[in-house]
Short mmCIF file of C-alpha atoms in Angstrom, two decimals:
data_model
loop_
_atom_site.label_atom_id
_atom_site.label_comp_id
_atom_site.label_asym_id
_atom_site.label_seq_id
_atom_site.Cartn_x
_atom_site.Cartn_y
_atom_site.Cartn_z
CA UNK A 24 90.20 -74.29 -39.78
CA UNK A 25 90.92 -75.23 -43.46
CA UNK A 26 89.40 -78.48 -45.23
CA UNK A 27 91.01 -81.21 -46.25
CA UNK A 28 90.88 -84.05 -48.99
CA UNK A 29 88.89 -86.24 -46.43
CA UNK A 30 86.29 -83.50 -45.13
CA UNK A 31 82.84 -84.02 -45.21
CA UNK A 32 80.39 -81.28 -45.60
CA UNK A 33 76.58 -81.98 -43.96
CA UNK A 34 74.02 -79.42 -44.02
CA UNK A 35 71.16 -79.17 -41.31
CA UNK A 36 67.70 -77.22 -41.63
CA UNK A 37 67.24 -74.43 -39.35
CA UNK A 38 63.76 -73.49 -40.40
CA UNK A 39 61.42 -72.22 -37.69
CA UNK A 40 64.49 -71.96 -35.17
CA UNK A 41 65.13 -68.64 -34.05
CA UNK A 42 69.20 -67.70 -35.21
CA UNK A 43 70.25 -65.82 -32.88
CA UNK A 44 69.19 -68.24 -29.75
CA UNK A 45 71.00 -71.13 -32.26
CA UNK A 46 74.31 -69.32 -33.03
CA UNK A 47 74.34 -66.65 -30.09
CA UNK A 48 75.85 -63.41 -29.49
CA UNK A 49 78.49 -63.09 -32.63
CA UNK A 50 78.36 -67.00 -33.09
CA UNK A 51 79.45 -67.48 -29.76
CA UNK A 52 77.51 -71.07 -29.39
CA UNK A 53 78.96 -72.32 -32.81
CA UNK A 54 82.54 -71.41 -31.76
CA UNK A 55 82.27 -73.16 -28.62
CA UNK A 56 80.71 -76.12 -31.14
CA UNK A 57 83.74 -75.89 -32.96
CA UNK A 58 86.20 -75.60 -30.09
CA UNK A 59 84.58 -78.90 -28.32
CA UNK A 60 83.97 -81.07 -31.44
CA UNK A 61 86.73 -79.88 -34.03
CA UNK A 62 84.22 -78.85 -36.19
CA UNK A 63 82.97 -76.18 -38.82
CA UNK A 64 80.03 -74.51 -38.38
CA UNK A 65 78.44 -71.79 -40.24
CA UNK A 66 74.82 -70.48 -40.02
CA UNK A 67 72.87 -69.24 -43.38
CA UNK A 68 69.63 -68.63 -43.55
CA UNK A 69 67.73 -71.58 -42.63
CA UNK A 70 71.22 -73.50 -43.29
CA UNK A 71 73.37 -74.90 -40.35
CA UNK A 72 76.68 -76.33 -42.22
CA UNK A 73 79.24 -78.61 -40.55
CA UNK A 74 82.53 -79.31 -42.05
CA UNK A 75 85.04 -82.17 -40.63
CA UNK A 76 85.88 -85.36 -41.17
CA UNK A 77 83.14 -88.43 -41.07
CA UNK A 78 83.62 -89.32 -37.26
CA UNK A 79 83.17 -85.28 -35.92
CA UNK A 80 80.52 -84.92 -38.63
CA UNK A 81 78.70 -88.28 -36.79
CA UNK A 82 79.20 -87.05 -33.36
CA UNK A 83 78.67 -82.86 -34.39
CA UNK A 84 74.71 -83.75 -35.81
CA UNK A 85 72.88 -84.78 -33.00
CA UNK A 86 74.27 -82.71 -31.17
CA UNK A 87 73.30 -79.95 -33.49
CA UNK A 88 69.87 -81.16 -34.06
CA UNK A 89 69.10 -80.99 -30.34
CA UNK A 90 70.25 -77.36 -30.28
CA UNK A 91 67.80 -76.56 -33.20
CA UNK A 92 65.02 -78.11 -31.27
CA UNK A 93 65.52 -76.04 -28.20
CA UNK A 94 65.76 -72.70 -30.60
CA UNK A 95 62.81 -73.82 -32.23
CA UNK A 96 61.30 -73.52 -28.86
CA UNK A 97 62.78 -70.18 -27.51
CA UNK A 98 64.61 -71.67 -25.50
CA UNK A 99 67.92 -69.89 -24.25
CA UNK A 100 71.23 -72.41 -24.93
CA UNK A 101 74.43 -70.48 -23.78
CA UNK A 102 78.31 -71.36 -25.05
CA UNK A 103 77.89 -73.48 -21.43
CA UNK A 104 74.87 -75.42 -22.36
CA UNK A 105 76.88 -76.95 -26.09
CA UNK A 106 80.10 -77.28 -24.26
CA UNK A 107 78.51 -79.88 -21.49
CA UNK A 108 76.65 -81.42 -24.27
CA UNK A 109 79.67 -81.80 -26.62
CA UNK A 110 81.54 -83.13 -24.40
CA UNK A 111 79.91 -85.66 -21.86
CA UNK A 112 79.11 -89.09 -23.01
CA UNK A 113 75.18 -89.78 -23.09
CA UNK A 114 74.48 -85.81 -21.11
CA UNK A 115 70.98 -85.15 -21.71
CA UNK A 116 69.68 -82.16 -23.86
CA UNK A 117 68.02 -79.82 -21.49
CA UNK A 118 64.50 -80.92 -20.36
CA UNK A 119 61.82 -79.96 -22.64
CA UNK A 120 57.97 -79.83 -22.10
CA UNK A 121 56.05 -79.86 -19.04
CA UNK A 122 58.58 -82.06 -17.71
CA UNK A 123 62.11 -80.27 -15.98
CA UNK A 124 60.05 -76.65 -16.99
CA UNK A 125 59.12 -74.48 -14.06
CA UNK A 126 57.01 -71.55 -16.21
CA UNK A 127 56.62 -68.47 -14.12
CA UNK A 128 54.29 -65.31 -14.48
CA UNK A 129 55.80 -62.43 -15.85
CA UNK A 130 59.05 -64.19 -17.35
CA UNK A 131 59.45 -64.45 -21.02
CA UNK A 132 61.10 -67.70 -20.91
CA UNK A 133 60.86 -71.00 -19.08
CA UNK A 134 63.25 -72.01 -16.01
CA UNK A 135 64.23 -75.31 -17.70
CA UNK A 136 66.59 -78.34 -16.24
CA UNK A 137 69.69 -78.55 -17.90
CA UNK A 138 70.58 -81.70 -16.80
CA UNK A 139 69.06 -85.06 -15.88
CA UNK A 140 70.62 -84.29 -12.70
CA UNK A 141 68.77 -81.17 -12.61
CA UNK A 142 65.57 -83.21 -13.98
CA UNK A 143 65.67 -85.28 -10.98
CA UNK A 144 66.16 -82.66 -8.26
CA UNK A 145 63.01 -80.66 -10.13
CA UNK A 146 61.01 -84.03 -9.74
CA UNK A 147 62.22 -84.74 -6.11
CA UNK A 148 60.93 -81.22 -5.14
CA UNK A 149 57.30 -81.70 -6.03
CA UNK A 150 57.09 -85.42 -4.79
CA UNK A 151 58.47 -85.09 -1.70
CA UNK A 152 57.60 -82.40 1.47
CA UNK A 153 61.62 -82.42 2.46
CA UNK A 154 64.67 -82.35 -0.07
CA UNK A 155 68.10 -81.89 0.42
CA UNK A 156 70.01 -81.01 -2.25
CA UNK A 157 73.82 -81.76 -2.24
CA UNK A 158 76.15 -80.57 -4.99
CA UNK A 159 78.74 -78.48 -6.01
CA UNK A 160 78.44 -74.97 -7.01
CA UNK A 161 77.26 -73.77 -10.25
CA UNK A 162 74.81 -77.03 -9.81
CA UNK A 163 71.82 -75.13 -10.05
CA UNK A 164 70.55 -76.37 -6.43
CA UNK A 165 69.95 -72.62 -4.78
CA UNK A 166 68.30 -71.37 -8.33
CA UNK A 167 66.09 -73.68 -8.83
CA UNK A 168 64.62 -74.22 -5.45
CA UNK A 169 63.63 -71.10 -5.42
CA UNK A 170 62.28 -71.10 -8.77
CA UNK A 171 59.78 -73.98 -7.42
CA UNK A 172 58.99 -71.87 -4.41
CA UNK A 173 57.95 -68.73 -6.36
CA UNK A 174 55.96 -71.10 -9.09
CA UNK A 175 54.23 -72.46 -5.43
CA UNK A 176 53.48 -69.07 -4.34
CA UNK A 177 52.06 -68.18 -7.57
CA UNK A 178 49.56 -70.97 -7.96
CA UNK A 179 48.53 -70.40 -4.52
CA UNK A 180 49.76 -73.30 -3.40
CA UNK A 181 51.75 -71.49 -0.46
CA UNK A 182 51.32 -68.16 0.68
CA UNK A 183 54.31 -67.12 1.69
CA UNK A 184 58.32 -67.92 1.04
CA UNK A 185 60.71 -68.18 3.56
CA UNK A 186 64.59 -67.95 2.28
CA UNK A 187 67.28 -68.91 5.15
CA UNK A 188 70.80 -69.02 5.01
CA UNK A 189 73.75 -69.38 8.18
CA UNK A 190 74.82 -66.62 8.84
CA UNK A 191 78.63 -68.11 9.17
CA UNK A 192 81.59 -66.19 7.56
CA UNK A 193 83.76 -67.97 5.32
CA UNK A 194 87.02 -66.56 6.14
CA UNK A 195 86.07 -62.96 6.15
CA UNK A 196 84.61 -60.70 9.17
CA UNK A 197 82.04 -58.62 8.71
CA UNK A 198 81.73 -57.77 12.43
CA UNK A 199 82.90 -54.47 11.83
CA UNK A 200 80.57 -53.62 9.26
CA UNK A 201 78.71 -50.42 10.07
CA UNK A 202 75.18 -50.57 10.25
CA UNK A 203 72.34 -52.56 12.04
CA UNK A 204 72.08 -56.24 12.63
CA UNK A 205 70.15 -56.63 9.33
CA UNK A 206 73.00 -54.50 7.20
CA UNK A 207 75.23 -57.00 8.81
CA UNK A 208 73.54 -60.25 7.70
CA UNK A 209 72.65 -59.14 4.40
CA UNK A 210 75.70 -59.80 2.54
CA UNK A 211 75.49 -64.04 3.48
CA UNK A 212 71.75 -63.01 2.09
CA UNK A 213 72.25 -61.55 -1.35
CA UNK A 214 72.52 -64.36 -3.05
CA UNK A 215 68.70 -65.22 -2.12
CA UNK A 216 67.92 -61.76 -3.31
CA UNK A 217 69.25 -61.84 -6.61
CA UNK A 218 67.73 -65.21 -7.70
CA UNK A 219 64.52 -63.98 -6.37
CA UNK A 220 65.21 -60.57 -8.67
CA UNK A 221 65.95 -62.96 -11.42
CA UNK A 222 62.14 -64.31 -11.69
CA UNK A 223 60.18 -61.88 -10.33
CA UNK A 224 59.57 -57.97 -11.43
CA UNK A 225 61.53 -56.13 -8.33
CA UNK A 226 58.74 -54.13 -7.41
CA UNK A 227 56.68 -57.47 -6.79
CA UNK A 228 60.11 -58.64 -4.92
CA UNK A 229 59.97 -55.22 -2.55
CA UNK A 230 56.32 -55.24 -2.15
CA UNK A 231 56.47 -58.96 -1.01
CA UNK A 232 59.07 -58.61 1.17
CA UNK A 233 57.63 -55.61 2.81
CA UNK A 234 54.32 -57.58 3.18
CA UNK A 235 56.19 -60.45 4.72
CA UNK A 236 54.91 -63.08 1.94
CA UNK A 237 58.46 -63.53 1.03
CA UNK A 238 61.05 -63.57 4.29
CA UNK A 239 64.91 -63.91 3.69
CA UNK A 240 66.40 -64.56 7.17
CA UNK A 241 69.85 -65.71 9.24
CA UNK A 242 68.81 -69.39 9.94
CA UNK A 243 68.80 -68.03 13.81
CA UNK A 244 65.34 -66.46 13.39
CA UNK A 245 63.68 -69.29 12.64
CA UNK A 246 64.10 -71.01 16.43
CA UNK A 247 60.79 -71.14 18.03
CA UNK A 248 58.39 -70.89 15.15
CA UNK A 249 55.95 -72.94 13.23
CA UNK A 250 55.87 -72.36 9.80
CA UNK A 251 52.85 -73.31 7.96
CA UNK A 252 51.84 -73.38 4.16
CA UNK A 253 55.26 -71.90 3.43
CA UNK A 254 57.68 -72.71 0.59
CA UNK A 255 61.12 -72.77 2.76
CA UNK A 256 64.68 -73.19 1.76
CA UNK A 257 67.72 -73.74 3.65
CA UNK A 258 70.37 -72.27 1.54
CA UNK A 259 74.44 -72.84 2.38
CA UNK A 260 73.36 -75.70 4.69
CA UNK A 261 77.00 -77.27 5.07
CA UNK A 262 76.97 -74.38 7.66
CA UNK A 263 74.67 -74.93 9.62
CA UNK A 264 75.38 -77.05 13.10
CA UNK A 265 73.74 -79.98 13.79
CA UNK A 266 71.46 -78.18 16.75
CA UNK A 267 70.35 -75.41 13.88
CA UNK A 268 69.23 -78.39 11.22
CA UNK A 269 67.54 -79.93 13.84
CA UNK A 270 65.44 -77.18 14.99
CA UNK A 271 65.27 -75.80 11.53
CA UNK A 272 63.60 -79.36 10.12
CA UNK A 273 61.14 -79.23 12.95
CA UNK A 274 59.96 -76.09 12.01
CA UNK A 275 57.82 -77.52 9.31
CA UNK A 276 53.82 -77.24 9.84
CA UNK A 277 50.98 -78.53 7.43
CA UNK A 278 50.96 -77.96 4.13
CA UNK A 279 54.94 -76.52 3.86
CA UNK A 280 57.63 -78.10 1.97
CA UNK A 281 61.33 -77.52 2.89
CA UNK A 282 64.13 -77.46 0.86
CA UNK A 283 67.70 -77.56 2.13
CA UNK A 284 70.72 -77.02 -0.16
CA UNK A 285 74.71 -77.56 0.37
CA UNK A 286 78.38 -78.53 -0.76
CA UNK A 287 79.77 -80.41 1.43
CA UNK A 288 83.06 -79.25 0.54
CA UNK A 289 82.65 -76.13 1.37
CA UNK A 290 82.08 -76.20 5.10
CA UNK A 291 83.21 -73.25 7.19
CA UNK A 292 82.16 -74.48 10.35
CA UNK A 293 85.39 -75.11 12.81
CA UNK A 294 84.97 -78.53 12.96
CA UNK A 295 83.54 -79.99 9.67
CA UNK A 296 81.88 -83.35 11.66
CA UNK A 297 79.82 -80.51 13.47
CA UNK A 298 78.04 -79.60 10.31
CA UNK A 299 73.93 -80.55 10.16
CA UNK A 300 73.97 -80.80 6.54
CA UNK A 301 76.32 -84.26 6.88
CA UNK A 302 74.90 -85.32 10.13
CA UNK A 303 71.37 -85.54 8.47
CA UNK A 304 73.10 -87.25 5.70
CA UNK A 305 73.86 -90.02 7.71
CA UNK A 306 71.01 -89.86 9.98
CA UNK A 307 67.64 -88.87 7.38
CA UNK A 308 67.85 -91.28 4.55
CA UNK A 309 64.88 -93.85 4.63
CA UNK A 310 62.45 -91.83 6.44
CA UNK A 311 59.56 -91.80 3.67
CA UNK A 312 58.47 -87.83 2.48
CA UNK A 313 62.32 -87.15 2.40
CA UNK A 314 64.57 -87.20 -0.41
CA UNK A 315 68.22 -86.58 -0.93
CA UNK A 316 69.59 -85.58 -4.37
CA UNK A 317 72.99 -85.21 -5.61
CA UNK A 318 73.99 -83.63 -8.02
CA UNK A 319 77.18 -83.62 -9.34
CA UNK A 320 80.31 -81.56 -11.97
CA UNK A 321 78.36 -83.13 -14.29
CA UNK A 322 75.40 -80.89 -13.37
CA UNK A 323 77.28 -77.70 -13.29
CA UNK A 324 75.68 -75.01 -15.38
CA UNK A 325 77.76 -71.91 -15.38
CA UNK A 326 81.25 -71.14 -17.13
CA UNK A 327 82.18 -74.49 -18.47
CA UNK A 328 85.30 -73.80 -16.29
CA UNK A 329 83.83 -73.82 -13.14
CA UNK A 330 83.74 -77.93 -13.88
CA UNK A 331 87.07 -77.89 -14.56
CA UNK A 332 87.91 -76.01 -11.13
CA UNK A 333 85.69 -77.89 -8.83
CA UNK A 334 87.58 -81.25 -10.58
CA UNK A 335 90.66 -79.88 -10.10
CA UNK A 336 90.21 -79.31 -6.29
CA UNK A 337 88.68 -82.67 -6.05
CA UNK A 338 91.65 -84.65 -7.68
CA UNK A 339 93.85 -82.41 -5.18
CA UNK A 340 91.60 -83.50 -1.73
CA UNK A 341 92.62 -87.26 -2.96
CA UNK A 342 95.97 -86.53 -4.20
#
């Protein structure tokens, strides 16, 4: 990008923010600066430069500055985390402080909300004994409930997790996987696994599992039980009928806390009225102790194309 007769240069201080957090991986965060906000940017030292003309200069800083903060923090920002701020009107820097940070043993960085969206969701979890969660993917609704259920579990405030998901198949058949009824059921599963694997050591994730204080389940297993001080989530809940929300609600004992997660667009039930996850949409709202949370594109946190996607698909639904 070459400079012209009406460029502007602004310099930034960088001191006490860690570089490579700032710029990333081979300056991958200030290309993606560049790429959203027609920018320069070059990191020296303790010197962040911008180069532009006055208006991207004006709308580059703060931007810029609220990276620096989160470096100065430690805090991890990701080509993702600049693009959504670059480019939404008013989005909110990732939560800092106590507030939107879930801080767990063992982890070298803070789980922090991204978005206010995010914020919320975090904030809705510890008020309230029954959440539901509706978004699309890449919101962050799956991660970070579990993130709150292992910070539980670790201050003792629970003693045990339980992770559920439908076991429905979204357009592929496992039924003649080899294997037992577990080895069958595992795939829906994995994704439960790997966010636990994400935040805690794995041999603390085996030996938990093997002692039962964390369960990952088919929703199925949970008829007939009464689960008390438990941390339990409801992943993939767009799949789940309304007879399986209804017994899987009224599984809560004292001192538990349910979360249930889902995208309603995403239902691979054969008839999408029969889904729990809308009919407790309609039917939940107002009772006090539960909340409902949406989150929405605006709250996606992984490839900044996965946005793009899940917009795409929506303008075709209404098209």
């Amino acid at each position: 990008m070459k400079a012209d007769a009406n460029d502007v240069v602004h310099r930034i201080s960088t001191e006490g923010a860690d570089s490579l957090l700032l710029g990333g991986v081979n300056d991958v965060n200030l290309l993606e600066l560049q790429r959203a906000l027609g920018v320069r940017a070059s990191l020296r030292g303790d010197t962040l430069t911008l180069g532009g003309t006055l208006e991207q200069i004006e709308r580059a800083t703060p931007v810029v500055q609220g990276l620096i903060d989160l470096a100065r923090m430690g805090e991890s920002i990701a080509p993702e985390d600049v693009y959504r701020i670059a480019s939404e009107p008013g989005a909110e820097m990732p939560a800092t402080g106590l507030d939107g940070r879930i801080v767990l043993p063992g982890m070298r960085r803070a789980i922090v909300a991204k978005t206010g969206g995010q914020k919320d969701y975090l904030a809705a979890i510890t008020a309230h004994d029954i959440v539901v969660g509706i978004g699309p993917a890449g919101t962050g609704k799956t991660y970070l409930a579990v993130a709150k259920a292992v910070e539980a579990l670790a201050r003792k405030r629970v003693k045990r997790i339980i992770l559920a998901r439908p076991a429905v198949e979204a357009g592929e058949s496992l039924g003649f996987l080899p294997g037992d009824l577990q080895a069958k059921v595992d795939p829906y599963l994995r994704p439960l696994y790997d966010a636990l694997e994400d935040m805690m050591p794995s041999e603390k994730v085996q030996k938990a599992l093997e002692t039962r204080t964390i369960e990952i389940a088919p929703l199925a297993y949970m008829r007939g039980r009464t689960l008390s001080d438990a941390f339990i989530i409801l992943d993939e809940a767009q799949n789940a009928t309304g007879a399986q929300m209804k017994m899987f609600l009224t599984r809560l004992g004292v001192n538990s806390r349910v979360v249930v997660t889902g995208d309603k667009t995403q239902v691979d039930l054969p008839k999408r009225e029969d889904s729990g996850l809308i009919q407790v949409e309609r039917i939940l709202p107002g009772i006090e102790g539960i909340s409902f949370c949406y989150l929405q594109d605006t709250d996606v946190v992984r490839h900044r194309l996965v946005r793009d996607i899940i917009r795409a698909y929506a303008e075709d639904q209404v098209g």
